[in-house]
PDB file of C-alpha atoms in Angstrom:
ATOM      1  CA  HIS C  13       0.000   0.000   0.000  1.00 72.00           C
ATOM      2  CA  HIS C  14       2.823   2.386   0.781  1.00 84.00           C
ATOM      3  CA  ARG C  15       4.442   2.091  -2.661  1.00 89.00           C
ATOM      4  CA  LEU C  16       1.097   2.432  -4.417  1.00 92.00           C
ATOM      5  CA  ALA C  17       0.249   5.585  -2.438  1.00 92.00           C
ATOM      6  CA  GLU C  18       3.650   7.094  -3.236  1.00 92.00           C
ATOM      7  CA  ALA C  19       3.325   6.223  -6.936  1.00 94.00           C
ATOM      8  CA  VAL C  20      -0.107   7.837  -7.208  1.00 93.00           C
ATOM      9  CA  VAL C  21       1.104  11.074  -5.622  1.00 94.00           C
ATOM     10  CA  GLN C  22       4.178  11.149  -7.868  1.00 94.00           C
ATOM     11  CA  GLY C  23       2.026  10.405 -10.923  1.00 93.00           C
ATOM     12  CA  TYR C  24      -0.145  13.443 -10.289  1.00 94.00           C
ATOM     13  CA  GLN C  25       2.344  15.850  -8.778  1.00 93.00           C
ATOM     14  CA  GLY C  26       5.588  14.685 -10.416  1.00 92.00           C
ATOM     15  CA  ASP C  27       8.720  13.312  -8.793  1.00 87.00           C
ATOM     16  CA  ASP C  28       9.748  16.792  -7.663  1.00 86.00           C
ATOM     17  CA  GLY C  29       6.247  17.816  -6.474  1.00 82.00           C
ATOM     18  CA  ASP C  30       6.369  21.066  -8.469  1.00 84.00           C
ATOM     19  CA  LEU C  31       2.702  21.748  -9.223  1.00 83.00           C
ATOM     20  CA  GLY C  32       3.585  24.801 -11.291  1.00 83.00           C
ATOM     21  CA  ARG C  33       4.965  22.678 -14.128  1.00 87.00           C
ATOM     22  CA  PRO C  34       2.803  21.730 -17.144  1.00 90.00           C
ATOM     23  CA  GLY C  35       0.846  18.487 -16.865  1.00 89.00           C
ATOM     24  CA  ARG C  36       0.842  18.464 -13.051  1.00 90.00           C
ATOM     25  CA  MET C  37      -2.090  18.443 -10.690  1.00 91.00           C
ATOM     26  CA  MET C  38      -2.511  18.192  -6.966  1.00 92.00           C
ATOM     27  CA  ALA C  39      -3.170  14.745  -5.543  1.00 94.00           C
ATOM     28  CA  THR C  40      -6.227  14.650  -3.284  1.00 95.00           C
ATOM     29  CA  LEU C  41      -6.462  11.708  -0.902  1.00 95.00           C
ATOM     30  CA  LYS C  42      -9.998  10.574  -0.234  1.00 94.00           C
ATOM     31  CA  HIS C  43     -12.058   9.895   1.786  1.00 93.00           C
ATOM     32  CA  PHE C  44     -10.419  10.465   5.159  1.00 95.00           C
ATOM     33  CA  ALA C  45     -10.933   8.288   7.056  1.00 91.00           C
ATOM     34  CA  GLY C  46     -12.608   4.921   7.153  1.00 88.00           C
ATOM     35  CA  TYR C  47     -15.143   5.659   4.434  1.00 87.00           C
ATOM     36  CA  GLY C  48     -14.662   2.192   2.951  1.00 86.00           C
ATOM     37  CA  LEU C  49     -15.865   0.732   6.248  1.00 90.00           C
ATOM     38  CA  ALA C  50     -19.314   2.372   6.041  1.00 88.00           C
ATOM     39  CA  LEU C  51     -22.088   0.136   7.339  1.00 88.00           C
ATOM     40  CA  ALA C  52     -23.476  -2.083   4.579  1.00 87.00           C
ATOM     41  CA  GLY C  53     -21.148  -0.308   2.127  1.00 82.00           C
ATOM     42  CA  ARG C  54     -23.651   2.546   1.765  1.00 83.00           C
ATOM     43  CA  ASP C  55     -22.727   6.161   1.038  1.00 78.00           C
ATOM     44  CA  TYR C  56     -23.218   8.451   4.044  1.00 77.00           C
ATOM     45  CA  ALA C  57     -23.560   5.454   6.381  1.00 85.00           C
ATOM     46  CA  ALA C  58     -21.810   5.437   9.747  1.00 92.00           C
ATOM     47  CA  VAL C  59     -18.357   3.980  10.356  1.00 94.00           C
ATOM     48  CA  GLU C  60     -17.554   2.188  13.589  1.00 94.00           C
ATOM     49  CA  ALA C  61     -13.931   1.139  13.957  1.00 94.00           C
ATOM     50  CA  SER C  62     -11.405   0.516  16.704  1.00 94.00           C
ATOM     51  CA  PRO C  63      -8.302   2.716  16.960  1.00 92.00           C
ATOM     52  CA  ALA C  64      -6.151  -0.216  15.791  1.00 95.00           C
ATOM     53  CA  THR C  65      -8.288  -0.747  12.674  1.00 94.00           C
ATOM     54  CA  LEU C  66      -8.300   2.970  11.919  1.00 92.00           C
ATOM     55  CA  MET C  67      -4.535   3.234  12.177  1.00 91.00           C
ATOM     56  CA  ARG C  68      -4.130   0.279   9.787  1.00 93.00           C
ATOM     57  CA  ILE C  69      -6.460   1.744   7.172  1.00 91.00           C
ATOM     58  CA  MET C  70      -4.860   5.178   7.531  1.00 93.00           C
ATOM     59  CA  GLU C  71      -1.374   3.909   6.670  1.00 94.00           C
ATOM     60  CA  PRO C  72      -1.821   4.483   2.897  1.00 94.00           C
ATOM     61  CA  PHE C  73      -2.931   8.045   3.703  1.00 95.00           C
ATOM     62  CA  ARG C  74       0.174   8.516   5.806  1.00 96.00           C
ATOM     63  CA  ALA C  75       2.419   7.171   3.038  1.00 96.00           C
ATOM     64  CA  ALA C  76       0.811   9.501   0.487  1.00 95.00           C
ATOM     65  CA  ILE C  77       1.222  12.433   2.879  1.00 95.00           C
ATOM     66  CA  ASP C  78       4.883  11.530   3.325  1.00 94.00           C
ATOM     67  CA  ALA C  79       5.151  11.515  -0.497  1.00 94.00           C
ATOM     68  CA  GLY C  80       3.890  15.119  -0.546  1.00 93.00           C
ATOM     69  CA  ALA C  81       0.157  14.882  -1.375  1.00 94.00           C
ATOM     70  CA  GLY C  82      -1.308  18.378  -1.464  1.00 93.00           C
ATOM     71  CA  ALA C  83      -4.878  17.754  -0.332  1.00 95.00           C
ATOM     72  CA  VAL C  84      -7.052  15.408   1.703  1.00 97.00           C
ATOM     73  CA  MET C  85     -10.814  15.117   1.203  1.00 97.00           C
ATOM     74  CA  VAL C  86     -12.842  14.412   4.336  1.00 96.00           C
ATOM     75  CA  ALA C  87     -15.343  11.554   4.364  1.00 93.00           C
ATOM     76  CA  PHE C  88     -19.085  12.253   4.465  1.00 89.00           C
ATOM     77  CA  SER C  89     -19.588   9.612   7.118  1.00 91.00           C
ATOM     78  CA  THR C  90     -19.507   9.701  10.862  1.00 94.00           C
ATOM     79  CA  LEU C  91     -16.514   8.070  12.475  1.00 94.00           C
ATOM     80  CA  ASN C  92     -17.418   6.497  15.783  1.00 95.00           C
ATOM     81  CA  ASP C  93     -20.460   8.809  16.034  1.00 95.00           C
ATOM     82  CA  MET C  94     -18.726  12.062  15.012  1.00 96.00           C
ATOM     83  CA  PRO C  95     -19.061  13.376  11.440  1.00 96.00           C
ATOM     84  CA  ALA C  96     -15.578  13.386   9.895  1.00 96.00           C
ATOM     85  CA  THR C  97     -16.086  16.960   8.640  1.00 97.00           C
ATOM     86  CA  ALA C  98     -16.326  18.189  12.256  1.00 98.00           C
ATOM     87  CA  HIS C  99     -13.925  15.636  13.798  1.00 97.00           C
ATOM     88  CA  ARG C 100     -11.163  17.702  15.401  1.00 97.00           C
ATOM     89  CA  VAL C 101      -9.275  14.648  16.681  1.00 96.00           C
ATOM     90  CA  LEU C 102      -9.220  13.148  13.182  1.00 96.00           C
ATOM     91  CA  LEU C 103      -8.403  16.326  11.235  1.00 97.00           C
ATOM     92  CA  THR C 104      -6.146  18.176  13.648  1.00 96.00           C
ATOM     93  CA  ASP C 105      -4.700  15.710  16.144  1.00 96.00           C
ATOM     94  CA  VAL C 106      -4.172  12.798  13.747  1.00 96.00           C
ATOM     95  CA  LEU C 107      -3.909  14.323  10.267  1.00 97.00           C
ATOM     96  CA  ARG C 108      -2.040  17.534  11.099  1.00 96.00           C
ATOM     97  CA  GLN C 109      -0.096  16.717  14.241  1.00 96.00           C
ATOM     98  CA  ARG C 110       0.539  12.973  14.105  1.00 96.00           C
ATOM     99  CA  PHE C 111       0.862  12.610  10.303  1.00 96.00           C
ATOM    100  CA  GLY C 112       2.432  16.045   9.752  1.00 95.00           C
ATOM    101  CA  PHE C 113       0.071  16.990   6.913  1.00 95.00           C
ATOM    102  CA  LYS C 114       0.621  20.579   5.761  1.00 92.00           C
ATOM    103  CA  GLY C 115      -1.750  20.766   2.774  1.00 92.00           C
ATOM    104  CA  MET C 116      -5.421  21.507   2.224  1.00 94.00           C
ATOM    105  CA  VAL C 117      -8.284  19.661   3.906  1.00 96.00           C
ATOM    106  CA  VAL C 118     -11.282  19.821   1.568  1.00 97.00           C
ATOM    107  CA  THR C 119     -14.853  18.733   2.076  1.00 96.00           C
ATOM    108  CA  ASP C 120     -16.867  16.559  -0.192  1.00 91.00           C
ATOM    109  CA  PHE C 121     -19.980  17.928  -1.909  1.00 91.00           C
ATOM    110  CA  THR C 122     -22.091  19.837   0.700  1.00 94.00           C
ATOM    111  CA  ALA C 123     -20.455  18.013   3.627  1.00 94.00           C
ATOM    112  CA  ILE C 124     -20.629  21.115   5.847  1.00 97.00           C
ATOM    113  CA  ASN C 125     -24.119  22.282   4.942  1.00 97.00           C
ATOM    114  CA  PRO C 126     -26.507  20.573   5.030  1.00 96.00           C
ATOM    115  CA  GLU C 127     -24.684  17.390   6.105  1.00 94.00           C
ATOM    116  CA  LEU C 128     -23.577  18.575   9.559  1.00 96.00           C
ATOM    117  CA  VAL C 129     -27.117  19.830  10.147  1.00 96.00           C
ATOM    118  CA  ASN C 130     -28.528  16.517   8.899  1.00 94.00           C
ATOM    119  CA  HIS C 131     -26.163  14.631  11.215  1.00 93.00           C
ATOM    120  CA  GLY C 132     -27.735  16.567  14.100  1.00 95.00           C
ATOM    121  CA  ILE C 133     -24.588  18.217  15.480  1.00 96.00           C
ATOM    122  CA  ALA C 134     -25.192  21.703  14.029  1.00 98.00           C
ATOM    123  CA  ALA C 135     -28.396  23.705  14.394  1.00 98.00           C
ATOM    124  CA  ASN C 136     -27.802  25.677  11.204  1.00 98.00           C
ATOM    125  CA  ALA C 137     -25.277  26.506   8.475  1.00 98.00           C
ATOM    126  CA  ARG C 138     -23.359  29.011  10.649  1.00 98.00           C
ATOM    127  CA  GLU C 139     -22.834  26.445  13.402  1.00 98.00           C
ATOM    128  CA  ALA C 140     -21.869  23.852  10.791  1.00 98.00           C
ATOM    129  CA  ALA C 141     -19.276  26.266   9.365  1.00 98.00           C
ATOM    130  CA  TYR C 142     -17.907  26.885  12.857  1.00 98.00           C
ATOM    131  CA  LEU C 143     -17.611  23.168  13.642  1.00 98.00           C
ATOM    132  CA  ALA C 144     -15.907  22.321  10.342  1.00 98.00           C
ATOM    133  CA  PHE C 145     -13.546  25.296  10.502  1.00 98.00           C
ATOM    134  CA  THR C 146     -12.467  24.644  14.090  1.00 98.00           C
ATOM    135  CA  ALA C 147     -12.016  20.937  13.312  1.00 98.00           C
ATOM    136  CA  GLY C 148      -9.474  21.874  10.634  1.00 97.00           C
ATOM    137  CA  VAL C 149     -11.239  22.062   7.271  1.00 97.00           C
ATOM    138  CA  THR C 150      -9.519  24.393   4.785  1.00 96.00           C
ATOM    139  CA  VAL C 151     -11.876  24.409   1.783  1.00 96.00           C
ATOM    140  CA  ASP C 152     -15.671  24.123   1.789  1.00 96.00           C
ATOM    141  CA  LEU C 153     -16.751  22.622  -1.519  1.00 94.00           C
ATOM    142  CA  VAL C 154     -20.215  23.561  -2.807  1.00 94.00           C
ATOM    143  CA  SER C 155     -22.119  24.375   0.401  1.00 93.00           C
ATOM    144  CA  CYS C 156     -20.868  28.004   0.662  1.00 95.00           C
ATOM    145  CA  ALA C 157     -21.026  27.751   4.480  1.00 97.00           C
ATOM    146  CA  PHE C 158     -17.550  29.282   4.831  1.00 97.00           C
ATOM    147  CA  LEU C 159     -18.275  31.963   2.243  1.00 96.00           C
ATOM    148  CA  ASN C 160     -21.553  32.906   3.927  1.00 98.00           C
ATOM    149  CA  HIS C 161     -20.586  32.602   7.605  1.00 98.00           C
ATOM    150  CA  LEU C 162     -16.853  32.938   8.364  1.00 97.00           C
ATOM    151  CA  GLU C 163     -16.985  36.742   8.361  1.00 97.00           C
ATOM    152  CA  ALA C 164     -19.773  36.697  10.950  1.00 98.00           C
ATOM    153  CA  LEU C 165     -17.893  34.139  13.052  1.00 98.00           C
ATOM    154  CA  VAL C 166     -14.858  36.457  13.039  1.00 98.00           C
ATOM    155  CA  SER C 167     -17.085  39.429  13.984  1.00 98.00           C
ATOM    156  CA  GLU C 168     -18.533  37.398  16.853  1.00 98.00           C
ATOM    157  CA  GLY C 169     -15.017  36.555  18.079  1.00 98.00           C
ATOM    158  CA  ARG C 170     -15.556  32.810  17.706  1.00 98.00           C
ATOM    159  CA  ILE C 171     -12.695  32.441  15.220  1.00 98.00           C
ATOM    160  CA  SER C 172      -9.908  34.874  14.415  1.00 97.00           C
ATOM    161  CA  GLU C 173      -9.112  36.705  11.221  1.00 97.00           C
ATOM    162  CA  ALA C 174      -5.579  35.292  11.526  1.00 96.00           C
ATOM    163  CA  GLU C 175      -6.991  31.745  11.413  1.00 96.00           C
ATOM    164  CA  VAL C 176      -8.970  32.534   8.243  1.00 97.00           C
ATOM    165  CA  THR C 177      -5.885  34.128   6.684  1.00 95.00           C
ATOM    166  CA  ALA C 178      -3.807  31.037   7.521  1.00 93.00           C
ATOM    167  CA  ARG C 179      -6.362  28.765   5.803  1.00 93.00           C
ATOM    168  CA  CYS C 180      -6.388  31.025   2.729  1.00 93.00           C
ATOM    169  CA  ARG C 181      -2.586  30.912   2.667  1.00 90.00           C
ATOM    170  CA  LEU C 182      -2.713  27.086   2.539  1.00 86.00           C
ATOM    171  CA  VAL C 183      -4.808  27.304  -0.616  1.00 88.00           C
ATOM    172  CA  LEU C 184      -2.572  29.897  -2.279  1.00 85.00           C
ATOM    173  CA  GLU C 185       0.604  27.994  -1.403  1.00 80.00           C
ATOM    174  CA  GLY C 186      -0.937  24.810  -2.789  1.00 70.00           C
ATOM    175  CA  PHE C 187      -1.417  26.453  -6.185  1.00 63.00           C
ATOM    176  CA  PRO C 188       1.839  28.204  -7.178  1.00 53.00           C
ATOM    177  CA  ASP C 189       0.233  29.961 -10.156  1.00 52.00           C
ATOM    178  CA  LEU C 190      -2.189  31.718  -7.781  1.00 45.00           C
ATOM    179  CA  SER C 191       0.488  32.833  -5.339  1.00 44.00           C
ATOM    180  CA  ALA C 192       3.324  33.656  -7.762  1.00 46.00           C
ATOM    181  CA  GLY C 193       4.405  37.259  -7.540  1.00 44.00           C
ATOM    182  CA  HIS C 194       2.233  38.048  -4.524  1.00 39.00           C
ATOM    183  CA  GLY C 195       3.721  39.077  -1.203  1.00 43.00           C
ATOM    184  CA  ASP C 196       2.307  38.568   2.271  1.00 42.00           C
TER     185      ASP C 196
END
């Protein structure tokens, strides 16, 4: 699994990882984590797994991260009763701190809103945005929860402007063509 993960990342990003070169694209690892263990193999279904099982199935993710993968897509599912999109232990403690991932954490289609509301852990889109952001999500795909609510969350003092800036920087650094020639 380790060699396969490394080969996939190198195939997309090149041996040198320079995404600014022609024919390169960022490798996105998906779906983090345990999505293949969903009950009855159904999309959106819950995942129940022991820490030992989770660490085994996360090893290919770790190998791909070590190979320089630029993005990780979060699973739609819950992981041991917590939606992965709002799972701070999974996204910050394991992915960022334990695995040393420095790239972008992206959601799947509408995983913040309405999925976190549908899972019953957020009362509305603003709370869903807060939970996903504080868990460690960088990019909200499709739901527009970050676009519509991060400014208000900063105004309310629940997240800082510096945290939003740091997430934006991750995106710009991940795409050299977007950040080329721009200062801090």
